[in-house]
Coordinates of C-alpha atoms in Angstrom, one line a residue:
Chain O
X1 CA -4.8 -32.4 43.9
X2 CA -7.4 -30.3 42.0
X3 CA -6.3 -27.5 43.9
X4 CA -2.6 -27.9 43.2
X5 CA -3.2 -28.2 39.6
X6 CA -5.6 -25.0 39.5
X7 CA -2.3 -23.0 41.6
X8 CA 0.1 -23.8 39.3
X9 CA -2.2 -22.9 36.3
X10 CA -2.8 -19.6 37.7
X11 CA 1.4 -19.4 38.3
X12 CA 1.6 -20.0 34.6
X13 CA -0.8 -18.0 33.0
X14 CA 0.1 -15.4 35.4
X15 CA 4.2 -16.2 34.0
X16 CA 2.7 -15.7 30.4
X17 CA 0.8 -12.6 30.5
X18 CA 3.4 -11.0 32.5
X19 CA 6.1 -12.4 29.7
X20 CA 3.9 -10.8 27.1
X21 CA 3.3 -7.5 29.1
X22 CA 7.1 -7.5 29.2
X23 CA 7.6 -8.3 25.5
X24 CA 5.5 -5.6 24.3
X25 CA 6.0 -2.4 26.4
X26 CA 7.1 0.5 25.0
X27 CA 10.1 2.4 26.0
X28 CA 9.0 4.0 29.1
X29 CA 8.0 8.0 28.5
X30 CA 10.9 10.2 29.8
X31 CA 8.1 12.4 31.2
X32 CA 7.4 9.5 34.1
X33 CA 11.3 9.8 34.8
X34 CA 13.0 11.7 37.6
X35 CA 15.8 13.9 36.2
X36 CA 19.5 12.8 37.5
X37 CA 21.0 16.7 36.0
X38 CA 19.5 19.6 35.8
X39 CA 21.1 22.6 34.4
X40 CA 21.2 25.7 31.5
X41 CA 22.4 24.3 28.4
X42 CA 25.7 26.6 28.3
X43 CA 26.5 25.0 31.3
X44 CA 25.6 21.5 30.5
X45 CA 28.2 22.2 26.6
X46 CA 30.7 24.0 28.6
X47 CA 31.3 20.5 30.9
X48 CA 32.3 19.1 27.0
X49 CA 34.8 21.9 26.7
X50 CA 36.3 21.5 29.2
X51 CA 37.0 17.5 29.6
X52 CA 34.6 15.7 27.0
X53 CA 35.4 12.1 28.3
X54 CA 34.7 13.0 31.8
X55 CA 31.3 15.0 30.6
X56 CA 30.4 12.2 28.6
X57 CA 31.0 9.4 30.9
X58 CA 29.2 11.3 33.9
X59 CA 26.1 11.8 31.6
X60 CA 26.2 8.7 30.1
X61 CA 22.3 7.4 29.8
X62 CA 21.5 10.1 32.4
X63 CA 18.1 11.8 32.4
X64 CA 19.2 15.2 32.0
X65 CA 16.5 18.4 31.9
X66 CA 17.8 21.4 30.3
X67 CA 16.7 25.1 29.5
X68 CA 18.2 26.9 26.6
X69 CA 17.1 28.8 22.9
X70 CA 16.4 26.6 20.4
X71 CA 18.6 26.8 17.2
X72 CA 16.8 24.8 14.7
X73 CA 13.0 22.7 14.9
X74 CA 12.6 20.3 12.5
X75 CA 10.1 17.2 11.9
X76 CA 11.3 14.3 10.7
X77 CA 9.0 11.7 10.1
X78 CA 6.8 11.1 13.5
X79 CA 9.5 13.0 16.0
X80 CA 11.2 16.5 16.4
X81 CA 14.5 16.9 15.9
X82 CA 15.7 20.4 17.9
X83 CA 19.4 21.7 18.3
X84 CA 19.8 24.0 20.9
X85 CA 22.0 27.0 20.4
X86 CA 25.7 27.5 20.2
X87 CA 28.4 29.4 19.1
X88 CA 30.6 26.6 17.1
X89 CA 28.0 25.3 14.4
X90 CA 30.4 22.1 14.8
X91 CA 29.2 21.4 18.1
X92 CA 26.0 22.3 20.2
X93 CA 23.2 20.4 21.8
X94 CA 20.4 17.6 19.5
X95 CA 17.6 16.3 21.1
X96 CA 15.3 13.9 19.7
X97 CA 11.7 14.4 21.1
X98 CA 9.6 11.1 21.7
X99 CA 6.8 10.0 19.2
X100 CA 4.4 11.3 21.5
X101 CA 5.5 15.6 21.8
X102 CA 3.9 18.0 20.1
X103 CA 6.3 20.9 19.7
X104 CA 4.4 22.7 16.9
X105 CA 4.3 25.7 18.6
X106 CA 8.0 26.3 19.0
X107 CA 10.4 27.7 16.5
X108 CA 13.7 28.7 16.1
X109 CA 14.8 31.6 19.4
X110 CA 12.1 30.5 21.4
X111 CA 13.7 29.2 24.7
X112 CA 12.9 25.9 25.7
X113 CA 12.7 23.2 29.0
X114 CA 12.9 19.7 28.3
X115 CA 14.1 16.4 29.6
X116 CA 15.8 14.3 27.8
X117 CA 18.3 10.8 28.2
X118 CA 22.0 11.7 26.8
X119 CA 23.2 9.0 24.3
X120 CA 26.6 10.5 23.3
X121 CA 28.6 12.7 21.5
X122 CA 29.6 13.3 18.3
X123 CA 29.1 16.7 16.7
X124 CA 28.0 18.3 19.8
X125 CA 25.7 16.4 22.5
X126 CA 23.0 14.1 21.4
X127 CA 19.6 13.1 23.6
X128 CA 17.1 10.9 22.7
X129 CA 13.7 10.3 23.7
X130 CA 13.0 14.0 24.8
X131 CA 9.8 15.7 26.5
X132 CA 8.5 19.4 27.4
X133 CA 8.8 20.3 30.9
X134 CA 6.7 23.5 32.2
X135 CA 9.5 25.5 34.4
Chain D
X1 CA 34.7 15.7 19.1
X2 CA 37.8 15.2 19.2
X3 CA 38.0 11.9 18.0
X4 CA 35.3 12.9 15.1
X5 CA 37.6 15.7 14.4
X6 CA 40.7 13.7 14.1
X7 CA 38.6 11.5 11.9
X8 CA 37.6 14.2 9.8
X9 CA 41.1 15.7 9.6
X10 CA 42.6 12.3 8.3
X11 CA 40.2 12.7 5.4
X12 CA 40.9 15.8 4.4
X13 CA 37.9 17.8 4.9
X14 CA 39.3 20.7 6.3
X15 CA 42.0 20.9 3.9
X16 CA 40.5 23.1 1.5
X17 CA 38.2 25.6 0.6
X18 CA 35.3 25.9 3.3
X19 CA 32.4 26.0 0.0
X20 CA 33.3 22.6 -1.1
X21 CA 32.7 20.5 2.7
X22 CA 28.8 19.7 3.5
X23 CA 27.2 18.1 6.8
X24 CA 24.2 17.4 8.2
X25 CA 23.8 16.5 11.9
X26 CA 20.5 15.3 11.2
X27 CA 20.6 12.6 8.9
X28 CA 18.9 9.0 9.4
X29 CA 19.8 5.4 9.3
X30 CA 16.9 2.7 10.3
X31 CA 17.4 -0.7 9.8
X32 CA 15.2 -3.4 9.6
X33 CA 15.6 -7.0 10.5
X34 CA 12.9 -10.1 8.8
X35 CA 13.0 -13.0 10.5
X36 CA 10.1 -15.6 10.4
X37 CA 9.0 -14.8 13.7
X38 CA 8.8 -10.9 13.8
X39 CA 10.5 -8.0 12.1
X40 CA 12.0 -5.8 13.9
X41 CA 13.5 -2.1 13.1
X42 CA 15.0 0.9 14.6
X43 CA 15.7 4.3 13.4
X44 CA 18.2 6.4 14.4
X45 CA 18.0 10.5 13.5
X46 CA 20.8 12.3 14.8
X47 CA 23.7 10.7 12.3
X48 CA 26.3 12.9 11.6
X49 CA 27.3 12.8 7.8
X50 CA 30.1 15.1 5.7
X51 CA 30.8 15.1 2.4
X52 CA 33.6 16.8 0.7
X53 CA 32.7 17.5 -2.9
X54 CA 35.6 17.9 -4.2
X55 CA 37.1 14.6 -3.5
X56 CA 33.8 12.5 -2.9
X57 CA 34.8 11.6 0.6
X58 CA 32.2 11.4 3.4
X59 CA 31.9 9.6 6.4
X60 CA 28.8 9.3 8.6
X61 CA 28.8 8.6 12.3
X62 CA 25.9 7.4 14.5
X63 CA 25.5 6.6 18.3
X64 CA 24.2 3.4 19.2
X65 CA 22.3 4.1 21.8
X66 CA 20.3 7.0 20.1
X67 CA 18.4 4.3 18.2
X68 CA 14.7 4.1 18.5
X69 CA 12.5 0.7 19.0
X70 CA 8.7 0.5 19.5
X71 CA 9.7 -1.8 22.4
X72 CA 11.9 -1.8 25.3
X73 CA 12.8 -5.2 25.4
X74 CA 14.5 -5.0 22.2
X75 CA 16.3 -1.7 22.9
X76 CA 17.7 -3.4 26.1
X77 CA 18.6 -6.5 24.1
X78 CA 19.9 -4.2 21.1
X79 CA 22.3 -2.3 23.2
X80 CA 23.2 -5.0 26.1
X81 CA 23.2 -8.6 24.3
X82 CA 23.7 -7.7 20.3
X83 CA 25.6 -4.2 19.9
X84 CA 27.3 -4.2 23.3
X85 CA 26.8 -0.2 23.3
X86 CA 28.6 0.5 26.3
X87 CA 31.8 -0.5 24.9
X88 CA 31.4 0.2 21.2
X89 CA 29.4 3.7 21.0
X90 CA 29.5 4.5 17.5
X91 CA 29.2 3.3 14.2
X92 CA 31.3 4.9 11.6
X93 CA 31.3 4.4 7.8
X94 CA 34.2 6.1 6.0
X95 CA 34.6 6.4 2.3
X96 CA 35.0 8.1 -1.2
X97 CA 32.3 8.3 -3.7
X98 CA 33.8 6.4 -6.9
X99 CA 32.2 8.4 -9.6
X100 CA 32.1 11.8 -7.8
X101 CA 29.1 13.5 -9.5
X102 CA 28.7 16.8 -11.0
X103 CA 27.5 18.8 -7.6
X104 CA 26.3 22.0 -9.8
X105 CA 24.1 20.7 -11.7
X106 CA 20.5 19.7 -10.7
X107 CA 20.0 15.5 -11.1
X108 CA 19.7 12.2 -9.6
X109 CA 23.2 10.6 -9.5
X110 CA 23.2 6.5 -9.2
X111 CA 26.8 6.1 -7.3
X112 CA 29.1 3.5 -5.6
X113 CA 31.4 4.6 -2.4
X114 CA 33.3 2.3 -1.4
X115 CA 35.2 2.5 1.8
X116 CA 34.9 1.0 5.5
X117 CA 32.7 0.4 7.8
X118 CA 33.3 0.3 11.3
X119 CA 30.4 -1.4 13.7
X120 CA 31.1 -3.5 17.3
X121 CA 34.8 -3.6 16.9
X122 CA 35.0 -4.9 13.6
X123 CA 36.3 -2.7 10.3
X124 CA 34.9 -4.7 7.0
X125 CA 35.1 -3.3 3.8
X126 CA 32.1 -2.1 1.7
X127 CA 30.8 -1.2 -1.8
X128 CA 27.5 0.3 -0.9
X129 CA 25.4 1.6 -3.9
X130 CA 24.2 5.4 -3.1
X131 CA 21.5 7.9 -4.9
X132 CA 23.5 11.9 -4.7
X133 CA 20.3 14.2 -5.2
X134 CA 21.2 18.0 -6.2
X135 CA 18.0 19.8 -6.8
X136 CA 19.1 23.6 -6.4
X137 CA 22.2 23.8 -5.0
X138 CA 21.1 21.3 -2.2
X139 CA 22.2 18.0 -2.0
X140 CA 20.8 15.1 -0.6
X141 CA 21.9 10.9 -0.4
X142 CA 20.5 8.2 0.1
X143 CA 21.4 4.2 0.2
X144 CA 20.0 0.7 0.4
X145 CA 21.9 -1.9 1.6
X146 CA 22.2 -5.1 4.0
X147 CA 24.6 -6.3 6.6
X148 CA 25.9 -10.0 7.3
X149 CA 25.6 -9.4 11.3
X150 CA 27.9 -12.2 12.0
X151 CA 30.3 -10.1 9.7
X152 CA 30.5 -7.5 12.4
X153 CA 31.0 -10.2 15.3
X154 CA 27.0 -10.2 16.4
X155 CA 26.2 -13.5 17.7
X156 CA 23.0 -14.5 17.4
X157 CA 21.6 -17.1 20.3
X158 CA 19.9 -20.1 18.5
X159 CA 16.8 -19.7 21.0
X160 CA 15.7 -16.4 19.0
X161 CA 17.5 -17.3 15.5
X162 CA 13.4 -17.2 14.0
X163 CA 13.5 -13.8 15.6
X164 CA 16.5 -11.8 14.2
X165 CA 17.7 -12.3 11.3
X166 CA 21.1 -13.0 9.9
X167 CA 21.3 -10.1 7.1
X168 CA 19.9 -6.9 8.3
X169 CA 19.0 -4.3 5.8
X170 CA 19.8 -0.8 6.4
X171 CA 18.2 2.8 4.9
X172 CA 20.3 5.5 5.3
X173 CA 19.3 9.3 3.6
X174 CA 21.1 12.9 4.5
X175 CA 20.1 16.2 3.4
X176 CA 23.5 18.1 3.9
X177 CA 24.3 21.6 3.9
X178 CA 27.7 24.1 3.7
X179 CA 30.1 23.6 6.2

């Protein structure tokens, strides 16, 4: 009986800490992620173009990685907000960079790889929770 | 785009002279929830805002799913359970400033717009009091103010009610410049 008991203890507290673990944990770092798209950002706009719907749909919470010259940096509050560059100033690529990327030595023309999760599109294509990749 | 273009059509803000439209593709709205239990909050930094000057009309659009939580769980639930992201993507407030204030000369404006807003497939109408910063020749806004949830069709499930609360507030602030 003793033995049962002692089981189903461990089955609880096992439940609990793995309730908490769950509770807790951060989003989980784009870096650790395996890209689904990876293309030049001129390519990647251009899909938007052409049919935005059917861009936006396919790369709907997708973990896209992208290479292209950086527009604007900024830092605003604990993350980097970058727009990559293009020709309408009405549309164009955003990323928001995660908490945890330091992108203090880039500025505006530098070229830039990252990967980032596409959340939508309003004034040109947004991503969230970006991070550096070495190409 | 097209649909933020319409949008931005209907209001007028290509109508006129280029000089007098302003947007920012980077502004921010975080909002914060205090319940008992927890507080929770999320910010969200790639809101698109215009303002026309000349009429006082802006709008400002966000994605749903770009906000940002220190934990997973509560993005999932955010986007799955509360704000059903997949089938309502945006956010959209649209309104005119009441008072439009006087955009060339430097000062801290205390204003009201009034207009819509438009969250989870419901369209309320809102009175939301607003700061218009113009320090030279920039302008900046800011804004303080809280949401019923259940206004906007967000059911909250009695098993977390100490959790999330019923009236969120929201900060929003936009640094804009010439369209």
């Amino acid at each position: 009986m003793k033995k049962i008991i002692g089981i189903i203890s461990i089955l609880i507290l096992a439940g609990v800490a793995y309730g908490v673990y769950k509770y807790y944990q951060p989003p989980a770092d784009t870096a650790s992620k395996k890209a689904d798209y990876s293309l030049e950002a001129d390519a990647f706009l251009a899909e938007f173009s052409t049919d935005e719907s059917q861009a936006d749909a396919k790369y709907m919470d997708q973990i896209v990685e992208l290479h292209g010259e950086i527009q604007s940096i900024e830092k605003q509050g604990e993350t980097y907000l970058v727009q990559l560059a293009a020709d309408n100033p009405l549309s164009g690529i955003a990323i928001e960079f995660q908490p945890n990327q330091d992108l203090s030595q880039y500025s505006a023309q530098d070229d830039i790889s990252l990967r980032a999760r596409y959340s939508g599109y309003l004034m040109g294509a947004a991503l969230v929770e970006g991070v550096i990749i070495q190409k | 785009m097209k649909y933020l273009l319409t949008a931005l059509l209907c209001v007028g803000f290509f109508s006129g002279a280029f000089a007098q439209k302003y947007f920012t593709k980077q502004a921010s709205i975080k909002f914060e929830s205090e319940a008992p239990m927890e507080t929770i909050s999320a910010i969200n930094q790639q809101v698109v805002s215009v303002l026309d000057s000349e009429t006082g009309d802006m709008q400002w659009s966000a994605l749903v799913k770009s906000f940002r939580f220190d934990k997973a769980l509560m993005q999932e639930h955010f986007n799955e359970n509360y704000l059903e992201s997949d089938a309502y993507p945006k956010a959209i407030f649209t309104g005119r400033i009441v008072e439009n204030p006087p955009y060339d000369e430097d000062g801290e404006y205390a204003v009201v717009v009034k207009g819509t807003l438009d969250m989870h497939g419901e369209v309320n109408d809102v009175e939301i009091p607003a700061v218009i910063y113009v320090r030279d020749g920039v302008i900046s806004a800011s804004s303080n103010f809280s949401v019923l949830v259940a206004d906007y069709g967000i059911k909250i499930p009695k098993v977390v009610k100490d959790n999330v609360s019923e009236e969120v507030k929201i900060y929003v602030q936009a640094q804009y410049q010439a369209l």
